[in-house]
Coordinates of C-alpha atoms in Angstrom, one line a residue:
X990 CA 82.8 103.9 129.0
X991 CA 85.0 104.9 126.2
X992 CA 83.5 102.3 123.7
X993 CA 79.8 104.4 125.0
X994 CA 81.7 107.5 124.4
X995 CA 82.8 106.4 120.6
X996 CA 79.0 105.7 119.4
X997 CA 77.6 108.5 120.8
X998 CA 80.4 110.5 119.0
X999 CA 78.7 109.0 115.7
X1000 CA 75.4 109.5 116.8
X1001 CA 75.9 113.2 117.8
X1002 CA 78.4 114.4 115.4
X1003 CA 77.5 112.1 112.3
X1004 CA 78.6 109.3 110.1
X1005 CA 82.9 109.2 110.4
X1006 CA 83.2 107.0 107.4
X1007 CA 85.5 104.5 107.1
X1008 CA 88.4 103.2 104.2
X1009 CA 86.1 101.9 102.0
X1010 CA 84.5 105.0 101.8
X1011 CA 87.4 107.3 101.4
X1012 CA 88.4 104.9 98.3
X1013 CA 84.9 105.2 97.2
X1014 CA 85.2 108.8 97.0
X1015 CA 88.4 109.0 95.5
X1016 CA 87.2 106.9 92.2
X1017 CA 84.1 108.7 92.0
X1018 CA 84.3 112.7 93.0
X1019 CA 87.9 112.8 93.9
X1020 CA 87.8 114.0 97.0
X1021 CA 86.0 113.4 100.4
X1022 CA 84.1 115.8 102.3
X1023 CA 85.6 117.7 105.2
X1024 CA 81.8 117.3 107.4
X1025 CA 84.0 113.6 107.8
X1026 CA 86.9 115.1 109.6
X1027 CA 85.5 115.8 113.2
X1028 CA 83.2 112.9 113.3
X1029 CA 86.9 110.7 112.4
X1030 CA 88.5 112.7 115.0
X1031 CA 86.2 111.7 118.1
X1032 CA 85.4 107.9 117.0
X1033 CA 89.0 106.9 116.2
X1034 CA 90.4 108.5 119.6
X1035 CA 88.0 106.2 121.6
X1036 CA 88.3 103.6 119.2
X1037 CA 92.1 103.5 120.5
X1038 CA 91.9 104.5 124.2
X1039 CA 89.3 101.4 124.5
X1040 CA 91.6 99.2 123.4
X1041 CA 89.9 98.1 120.4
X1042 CA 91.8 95.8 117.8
X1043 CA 92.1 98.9 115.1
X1044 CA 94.6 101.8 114.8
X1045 CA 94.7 105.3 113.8
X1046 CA 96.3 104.5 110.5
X1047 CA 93.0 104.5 108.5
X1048 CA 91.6 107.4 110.4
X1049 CA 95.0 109.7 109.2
X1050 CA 94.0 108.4 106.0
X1051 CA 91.0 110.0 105.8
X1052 CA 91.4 113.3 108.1
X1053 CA 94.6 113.9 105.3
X1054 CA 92.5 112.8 102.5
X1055 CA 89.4 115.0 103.4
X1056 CA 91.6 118.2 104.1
X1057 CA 94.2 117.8 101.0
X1058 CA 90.5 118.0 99.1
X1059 CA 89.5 121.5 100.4
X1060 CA 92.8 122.9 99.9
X1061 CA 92.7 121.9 96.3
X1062 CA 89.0 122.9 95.5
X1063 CA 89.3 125.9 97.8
X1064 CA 92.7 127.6 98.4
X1065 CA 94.2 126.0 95.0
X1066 CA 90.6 126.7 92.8
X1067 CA 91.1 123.5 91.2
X1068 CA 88.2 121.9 89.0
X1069 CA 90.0 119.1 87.7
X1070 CA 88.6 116.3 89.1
X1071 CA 92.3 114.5 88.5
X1072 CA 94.2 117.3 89.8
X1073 CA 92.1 117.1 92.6
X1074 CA 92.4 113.1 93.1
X1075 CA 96.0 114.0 93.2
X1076 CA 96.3 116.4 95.9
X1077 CA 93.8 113.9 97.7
X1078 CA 96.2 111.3 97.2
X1079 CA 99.3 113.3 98.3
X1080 CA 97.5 113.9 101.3
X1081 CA 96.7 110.3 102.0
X1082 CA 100.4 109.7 101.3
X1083 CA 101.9 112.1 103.5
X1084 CA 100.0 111.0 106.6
X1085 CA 100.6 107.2 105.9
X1086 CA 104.5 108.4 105.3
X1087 CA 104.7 109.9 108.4
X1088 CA 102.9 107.4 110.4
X1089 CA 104.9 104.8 109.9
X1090 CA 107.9 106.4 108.9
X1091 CA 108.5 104.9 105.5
X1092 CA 108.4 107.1 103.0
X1093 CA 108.4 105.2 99.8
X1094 CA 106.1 102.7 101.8
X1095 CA 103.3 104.8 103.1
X1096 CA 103.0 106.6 99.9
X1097 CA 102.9 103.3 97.7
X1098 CA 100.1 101.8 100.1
X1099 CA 98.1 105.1 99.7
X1100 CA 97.9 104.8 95.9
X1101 CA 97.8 100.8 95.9
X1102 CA 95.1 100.7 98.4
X1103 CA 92.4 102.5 96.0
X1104 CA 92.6 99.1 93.6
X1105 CA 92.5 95.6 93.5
X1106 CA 95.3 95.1 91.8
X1107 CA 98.4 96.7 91.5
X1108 CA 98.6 101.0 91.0
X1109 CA 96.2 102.8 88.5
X1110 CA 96.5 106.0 88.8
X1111 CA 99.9 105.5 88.2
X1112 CA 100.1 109.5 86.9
X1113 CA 100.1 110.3 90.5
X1114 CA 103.1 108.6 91.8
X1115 CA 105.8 111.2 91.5
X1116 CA 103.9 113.7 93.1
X1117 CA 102.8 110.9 96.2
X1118 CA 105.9 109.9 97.2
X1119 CA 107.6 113.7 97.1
X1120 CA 104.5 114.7 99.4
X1121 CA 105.2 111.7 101.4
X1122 CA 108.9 112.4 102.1
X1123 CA 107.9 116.0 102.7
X1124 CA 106.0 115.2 105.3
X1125 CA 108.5 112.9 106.9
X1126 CA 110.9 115.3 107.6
X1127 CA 108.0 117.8 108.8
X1128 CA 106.2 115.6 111.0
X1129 CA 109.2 114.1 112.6
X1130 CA 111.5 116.8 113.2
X1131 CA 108.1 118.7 114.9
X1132 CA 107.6 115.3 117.4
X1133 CA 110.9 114.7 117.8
X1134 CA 111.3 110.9 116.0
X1135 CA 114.0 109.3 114.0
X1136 CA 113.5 106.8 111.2
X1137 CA 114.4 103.7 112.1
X1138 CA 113.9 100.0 113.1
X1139 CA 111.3 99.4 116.3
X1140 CA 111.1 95.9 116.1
X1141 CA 113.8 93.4 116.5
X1142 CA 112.7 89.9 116.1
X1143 CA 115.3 87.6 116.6
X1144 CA 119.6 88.3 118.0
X1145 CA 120.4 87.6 114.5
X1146 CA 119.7 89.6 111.9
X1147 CA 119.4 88.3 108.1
X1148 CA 122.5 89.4 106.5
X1149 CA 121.7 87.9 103.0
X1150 CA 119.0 86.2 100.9
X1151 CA 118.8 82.7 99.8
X1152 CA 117.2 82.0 96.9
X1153 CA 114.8 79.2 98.7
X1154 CA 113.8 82.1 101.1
X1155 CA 112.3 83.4 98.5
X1156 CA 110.2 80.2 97.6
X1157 CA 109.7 79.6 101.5
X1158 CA 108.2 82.9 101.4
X1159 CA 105.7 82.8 98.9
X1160 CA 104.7 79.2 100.2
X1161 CA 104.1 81.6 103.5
X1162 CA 102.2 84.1 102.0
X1163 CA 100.0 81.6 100.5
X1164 CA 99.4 80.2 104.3
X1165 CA 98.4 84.0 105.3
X1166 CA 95.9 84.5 102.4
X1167 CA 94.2 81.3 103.4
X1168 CA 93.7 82.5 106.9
X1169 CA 92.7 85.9 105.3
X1170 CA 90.5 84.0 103.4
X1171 CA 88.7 82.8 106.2
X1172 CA 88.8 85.6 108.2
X1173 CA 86.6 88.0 105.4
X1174 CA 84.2 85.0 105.7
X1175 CA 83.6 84.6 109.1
X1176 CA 83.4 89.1 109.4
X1177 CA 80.9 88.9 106.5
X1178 CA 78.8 86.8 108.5
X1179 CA 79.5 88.6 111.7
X1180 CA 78.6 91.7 109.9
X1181 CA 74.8 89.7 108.7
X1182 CA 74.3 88.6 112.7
X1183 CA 74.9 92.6 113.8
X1184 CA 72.2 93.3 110.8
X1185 CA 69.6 90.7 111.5
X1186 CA 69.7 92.6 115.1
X1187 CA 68.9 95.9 113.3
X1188 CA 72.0 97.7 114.0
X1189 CA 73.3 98.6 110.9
X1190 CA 71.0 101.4 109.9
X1191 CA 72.1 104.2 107.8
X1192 CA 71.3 107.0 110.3
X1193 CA 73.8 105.4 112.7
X1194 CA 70.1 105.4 115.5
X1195 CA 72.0 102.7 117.5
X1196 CA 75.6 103.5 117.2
X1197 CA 75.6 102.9 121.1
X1198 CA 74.5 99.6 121.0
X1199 CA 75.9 98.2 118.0
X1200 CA 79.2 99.2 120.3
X1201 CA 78.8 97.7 122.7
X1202 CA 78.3 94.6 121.1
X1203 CA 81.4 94.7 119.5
X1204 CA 82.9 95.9 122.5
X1205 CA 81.8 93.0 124.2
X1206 CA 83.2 90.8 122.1
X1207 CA 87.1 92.5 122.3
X1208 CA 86.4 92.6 125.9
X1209 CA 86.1 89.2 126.1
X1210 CA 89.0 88.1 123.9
X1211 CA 90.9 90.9 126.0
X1212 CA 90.2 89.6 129.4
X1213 CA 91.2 85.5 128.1
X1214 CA 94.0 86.3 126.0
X1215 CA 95.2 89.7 127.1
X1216 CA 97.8 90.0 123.5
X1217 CA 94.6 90.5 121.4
X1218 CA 94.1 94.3 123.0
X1219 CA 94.4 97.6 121.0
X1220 CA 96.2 97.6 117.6
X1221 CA 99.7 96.0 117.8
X1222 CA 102.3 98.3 116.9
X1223 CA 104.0 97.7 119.8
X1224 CA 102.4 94.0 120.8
X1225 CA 103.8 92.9 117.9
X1226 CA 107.4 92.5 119.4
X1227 CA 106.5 90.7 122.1
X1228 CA 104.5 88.3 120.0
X1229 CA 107.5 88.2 117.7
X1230 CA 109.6 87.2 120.2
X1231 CA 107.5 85.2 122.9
X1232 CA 108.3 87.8 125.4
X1233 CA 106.2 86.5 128.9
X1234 CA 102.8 88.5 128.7
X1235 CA 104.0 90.5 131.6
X1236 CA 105.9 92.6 129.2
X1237 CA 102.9 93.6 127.2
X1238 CA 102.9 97.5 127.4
X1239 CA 99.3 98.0 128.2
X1240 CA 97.3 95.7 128.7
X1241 CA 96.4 95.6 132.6
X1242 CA 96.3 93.0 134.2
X1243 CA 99.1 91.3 131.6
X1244 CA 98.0 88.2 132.2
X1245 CA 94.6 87.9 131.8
X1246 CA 92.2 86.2 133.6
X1247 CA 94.0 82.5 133.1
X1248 CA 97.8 83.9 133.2
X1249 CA 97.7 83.2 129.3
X1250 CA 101.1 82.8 128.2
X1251 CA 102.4 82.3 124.5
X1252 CA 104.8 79.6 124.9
X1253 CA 103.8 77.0 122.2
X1254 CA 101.8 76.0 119.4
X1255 CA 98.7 76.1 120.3
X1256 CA 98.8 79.2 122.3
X1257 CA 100.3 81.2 119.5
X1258 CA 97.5 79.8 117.2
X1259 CA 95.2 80.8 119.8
X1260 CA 96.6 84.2 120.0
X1261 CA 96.5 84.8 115.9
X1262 CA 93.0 83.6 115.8
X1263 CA 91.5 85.7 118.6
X1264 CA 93.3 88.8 117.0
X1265 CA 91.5 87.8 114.2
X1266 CA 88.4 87.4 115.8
X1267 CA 88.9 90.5 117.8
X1268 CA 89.9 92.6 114.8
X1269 CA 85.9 91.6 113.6
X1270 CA 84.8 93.1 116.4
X1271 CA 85.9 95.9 116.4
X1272 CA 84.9 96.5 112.9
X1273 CA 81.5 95.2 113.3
X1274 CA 81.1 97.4 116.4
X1275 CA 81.5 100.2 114.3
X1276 CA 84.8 101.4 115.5
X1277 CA 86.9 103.4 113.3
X1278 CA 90.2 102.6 113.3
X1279 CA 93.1 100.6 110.5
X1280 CA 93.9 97.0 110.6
X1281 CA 97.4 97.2 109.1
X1282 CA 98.7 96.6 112.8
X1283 CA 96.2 94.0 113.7
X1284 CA 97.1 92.3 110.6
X1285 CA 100.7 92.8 111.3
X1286 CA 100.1 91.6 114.7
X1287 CA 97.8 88.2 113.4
X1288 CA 100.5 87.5 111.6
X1289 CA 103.5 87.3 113.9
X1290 CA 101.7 85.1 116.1
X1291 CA 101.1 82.8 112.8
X1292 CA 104.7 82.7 112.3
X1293 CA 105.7 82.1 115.3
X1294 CA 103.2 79.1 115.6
X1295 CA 105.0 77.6 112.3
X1296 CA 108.0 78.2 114.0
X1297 CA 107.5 75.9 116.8
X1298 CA 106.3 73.1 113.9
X1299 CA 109.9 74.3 111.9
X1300 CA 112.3 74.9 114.0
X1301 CA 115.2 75.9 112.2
X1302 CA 112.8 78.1 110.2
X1303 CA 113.6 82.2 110.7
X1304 CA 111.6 84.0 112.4
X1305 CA 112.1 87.1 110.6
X1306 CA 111.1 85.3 107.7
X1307 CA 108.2 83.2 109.2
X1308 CA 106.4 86.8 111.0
X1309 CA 107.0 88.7 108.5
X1310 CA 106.0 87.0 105.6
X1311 CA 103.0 86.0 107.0
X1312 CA 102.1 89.2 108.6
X1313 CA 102.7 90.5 104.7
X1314 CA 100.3 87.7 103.3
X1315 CA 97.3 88.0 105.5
X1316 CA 97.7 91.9 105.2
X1317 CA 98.0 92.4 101.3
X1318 CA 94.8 89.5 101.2
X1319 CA 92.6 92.8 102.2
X1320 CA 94.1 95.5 101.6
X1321 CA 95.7 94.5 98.2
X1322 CA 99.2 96.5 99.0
X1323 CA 101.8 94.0 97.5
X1324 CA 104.4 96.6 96.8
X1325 CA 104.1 98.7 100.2
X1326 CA 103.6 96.0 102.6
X1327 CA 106.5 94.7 102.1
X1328 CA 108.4 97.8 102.7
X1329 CA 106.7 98.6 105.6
X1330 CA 107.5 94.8 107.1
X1331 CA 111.2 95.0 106.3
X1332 CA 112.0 98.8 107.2
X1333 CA 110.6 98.6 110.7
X1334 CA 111.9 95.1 111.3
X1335 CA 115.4 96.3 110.4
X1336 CA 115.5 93.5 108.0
X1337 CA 116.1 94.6 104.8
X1338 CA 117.7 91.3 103.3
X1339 CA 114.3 89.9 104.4
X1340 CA 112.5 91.6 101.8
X1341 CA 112.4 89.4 98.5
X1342 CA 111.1 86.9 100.8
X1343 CA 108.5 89.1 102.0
X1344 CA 108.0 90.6 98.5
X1345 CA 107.3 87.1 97.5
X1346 CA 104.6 86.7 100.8
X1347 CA 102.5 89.2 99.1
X1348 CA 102.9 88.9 96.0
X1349 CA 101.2 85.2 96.1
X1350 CA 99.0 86.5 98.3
X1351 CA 97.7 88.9 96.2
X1352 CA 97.0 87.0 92.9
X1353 CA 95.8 84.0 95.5
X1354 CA 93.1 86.0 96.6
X1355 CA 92.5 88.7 93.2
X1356 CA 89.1 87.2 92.6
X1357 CA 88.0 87.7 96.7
X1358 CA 88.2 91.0 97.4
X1359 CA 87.2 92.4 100.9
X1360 CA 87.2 96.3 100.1
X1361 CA 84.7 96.8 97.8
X1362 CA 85.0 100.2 96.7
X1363 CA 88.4 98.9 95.1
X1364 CA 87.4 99.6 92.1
X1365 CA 89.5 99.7 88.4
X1366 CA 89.6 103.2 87.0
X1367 CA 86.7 103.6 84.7
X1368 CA 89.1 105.3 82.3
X1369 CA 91.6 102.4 81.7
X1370 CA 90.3 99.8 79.2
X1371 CA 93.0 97.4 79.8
X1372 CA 92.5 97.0 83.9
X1373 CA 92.5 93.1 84.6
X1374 CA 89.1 93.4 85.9
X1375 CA 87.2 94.5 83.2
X1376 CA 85.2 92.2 81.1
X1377 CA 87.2 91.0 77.9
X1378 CA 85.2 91.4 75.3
X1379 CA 86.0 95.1 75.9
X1380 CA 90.1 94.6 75.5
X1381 CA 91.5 95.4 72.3
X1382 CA 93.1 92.3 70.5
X1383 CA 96.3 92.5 69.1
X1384 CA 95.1 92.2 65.3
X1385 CA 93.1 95.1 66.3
X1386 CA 96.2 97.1 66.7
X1387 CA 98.3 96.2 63.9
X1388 CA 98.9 97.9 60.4
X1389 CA 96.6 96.7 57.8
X1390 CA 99.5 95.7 55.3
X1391 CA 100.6 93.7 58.7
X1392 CA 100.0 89.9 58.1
X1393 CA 98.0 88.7 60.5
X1394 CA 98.6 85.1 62.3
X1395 CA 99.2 82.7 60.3
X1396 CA 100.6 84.7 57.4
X1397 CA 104.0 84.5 56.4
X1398 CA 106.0 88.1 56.8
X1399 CA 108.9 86.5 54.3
X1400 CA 108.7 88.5 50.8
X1401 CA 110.6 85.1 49.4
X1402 CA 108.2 82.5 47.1

């Protein structure tokens, strides 16, 4: 009922747009248009009451990003198309800051997330972060929440970094691209199957079917392996920990149809992959919702699974690192992923290995990007993906009465 509810929401009230769109906005008008905000509103609250593999992370995103906008152009009077992108992105900040309750996180993951590779519009970042601390302290004190850790993955708690947790988390994050690697494939050609069927149309004509579909599919996954339902946030302590499925908080019944149980190897492989293959779904289906948490979720059941092959291999180090690889894979948020991870694991010495988790993640996977509205700035001629013969040598740059390679600089005979 509540997945029928969601596509008739974006038949009746319009097209929500999604992350890609926001970004695509962002690089190319600066702003997104507030006709977005209700249609957002109605899809992502079904999106999560069904129980569907996506959270409301995006949808902030883009209800903040939409409304910053029309202050700027319309209380403000800006015409600046930069000053504009700013406010947009300080909007985007504050609502990822608040959400998860990181401040120098959420507003590095709003900036990061508009490019491939690394922050470009770097003028911005002063302005993000103070916006996202402001709204911290706003949007907490109002709902009552504290900062702090809500996940605790193991008794014992990191209390310093070895350098080969470093290595062992890059060699993770590598493991997490890979799967993220496959996972982009196998949506992509989910995504040609739901268009071969004609549901993808522009005028969103069947939104209701194309729903259900994907609805069908979560249902499924739901009903045999009940730890694949709704976003994660709070699954992903129990899959962190291997808590008995009865503790799941809301999945009903807990265990499923075959009292699944994530007790081993397999099962926690089984787990990762059908979050995976639910997160598809959901997307597919034309739910709107984030997939930091499903991510996040994906991969602590990965690292628990390399757990049971490595025994005496953390778990703090093994979730986390791979949750941070298979997230920064798609959304290409090496410097805030991390931060996220570590802050609400309460595991701050686990963050150079985490740090290293996405950082080979991301130049694993720089040439495969899922987003494509990631775009470089059109006004940066040295972004890493634009063509070379359009970078400036360094003979270019130098004095004429330079010498050039191959000269000698000595004055002496």
């Amino acid at each position: 009922t509540l997945s029928i509810c969601c596509g008739l929401s974006i038949y009746y009230l319009g097209e929500p747009g999604d992350l890609a769109y926001t970004i695509q906005c962002i690089h190319t008008k600066g702003y997104k248009g507030t006709h977005h905000i209700i249609p957002m509103i109605a899809a992502s609250q079904f999106t999560i009451l069904a129980g569907a593999s996506l959270g409301p992370e995006a949808p902030l995103v883009a209800i903040c990003a939409a409304t910053a906008g029309f202050l700027s152009r319309v209380v403000f009077k800006q015409t600046n198309r930069n000053v504009v992108r700013k406010h947009t992105f300080m909007g985007m900040s504050g609502a990822l800051s608040a959400f998860f309750g990181v401040p120098l996180g959420g507003s590095l993951f709003a900036l990061e997330v508009a490019s491939r590779f690394g922050i470009e519009y770097f003028e911005h970042l002063i302005e993000s972060i103070f916006a996202g601390e402001v709204c911290v302290v706003v949007f907490r004190s109002l709902a009552g929440l504290p900062l702090g850790q809500i996940w605790k993955i193991s008794p014992t708690r990191i209390v310093e970094t070895e350098p080969y947790m470093i290595l062992l988390g890059g060699g993770i994050g590598l493991l997490g691209a890979g799967l993220a690697f496959l996972w982009a494939n196998f949506h992509w050609r989910l995504m040609d199957v739901f268009k071969k069927l004609g549901l993808l149309d522009d005028e969103n004509r069947y939104a209701v079917p194309r729903v259900l579909l994907g609805a069908s599919g979560v249902a499924i996954l739901g009903m045999l392996v009940p730890h694949t339902m709704f976003w994660g946030e709070f699954e992903v302590q129990r899959l962190a920990t291997l808590a008995p499925a009865s503790e799941l908080p809301h999945a009903w019944p807990t265990s499923g149809l075959l009292g699944f149980e994530m007790d081993s190897f397999k099962n926690c492989l089984i787990v990762g992959f059908c979050k995976l293959i639910a997160i598809s779904f959901t997307v597919a289906g034309g739910f709107r919702g984030g997939f930091i948490f499903p991510f996040f979720a994906a991969g602590a059941a990965f690292g628990r699974a390399l757990c049971f092959v490595f025994p005496t291999l953390s778990p703090v180090i093994a979730t986390l690192c791979f949750a941070a690889g298979i997230n920064v894979a798609i959304t290409r948020t090496a410097l805030a992923t991390p931060l996220i991870l570590a802050f609400l694991a309460g595991e701050q010495f686990a963050l150079p290995a985490v740090l290293a988790a996405a950082l080979v993640s991301l130049f694993a996977t720089g040439y495969v990007p899922f987003i494509k509205s990631q775009l470089a700035r059109s006004d940066i001629d040295f972004s890493l993906y634009f063509r070379k013969n359009r970078h400036p040598q360094v003979q270019d740059l130098a004095p004429k009465d330079e010498p050039t390679e191959g000269e000698s600089s000595s004055t002496e005979p």
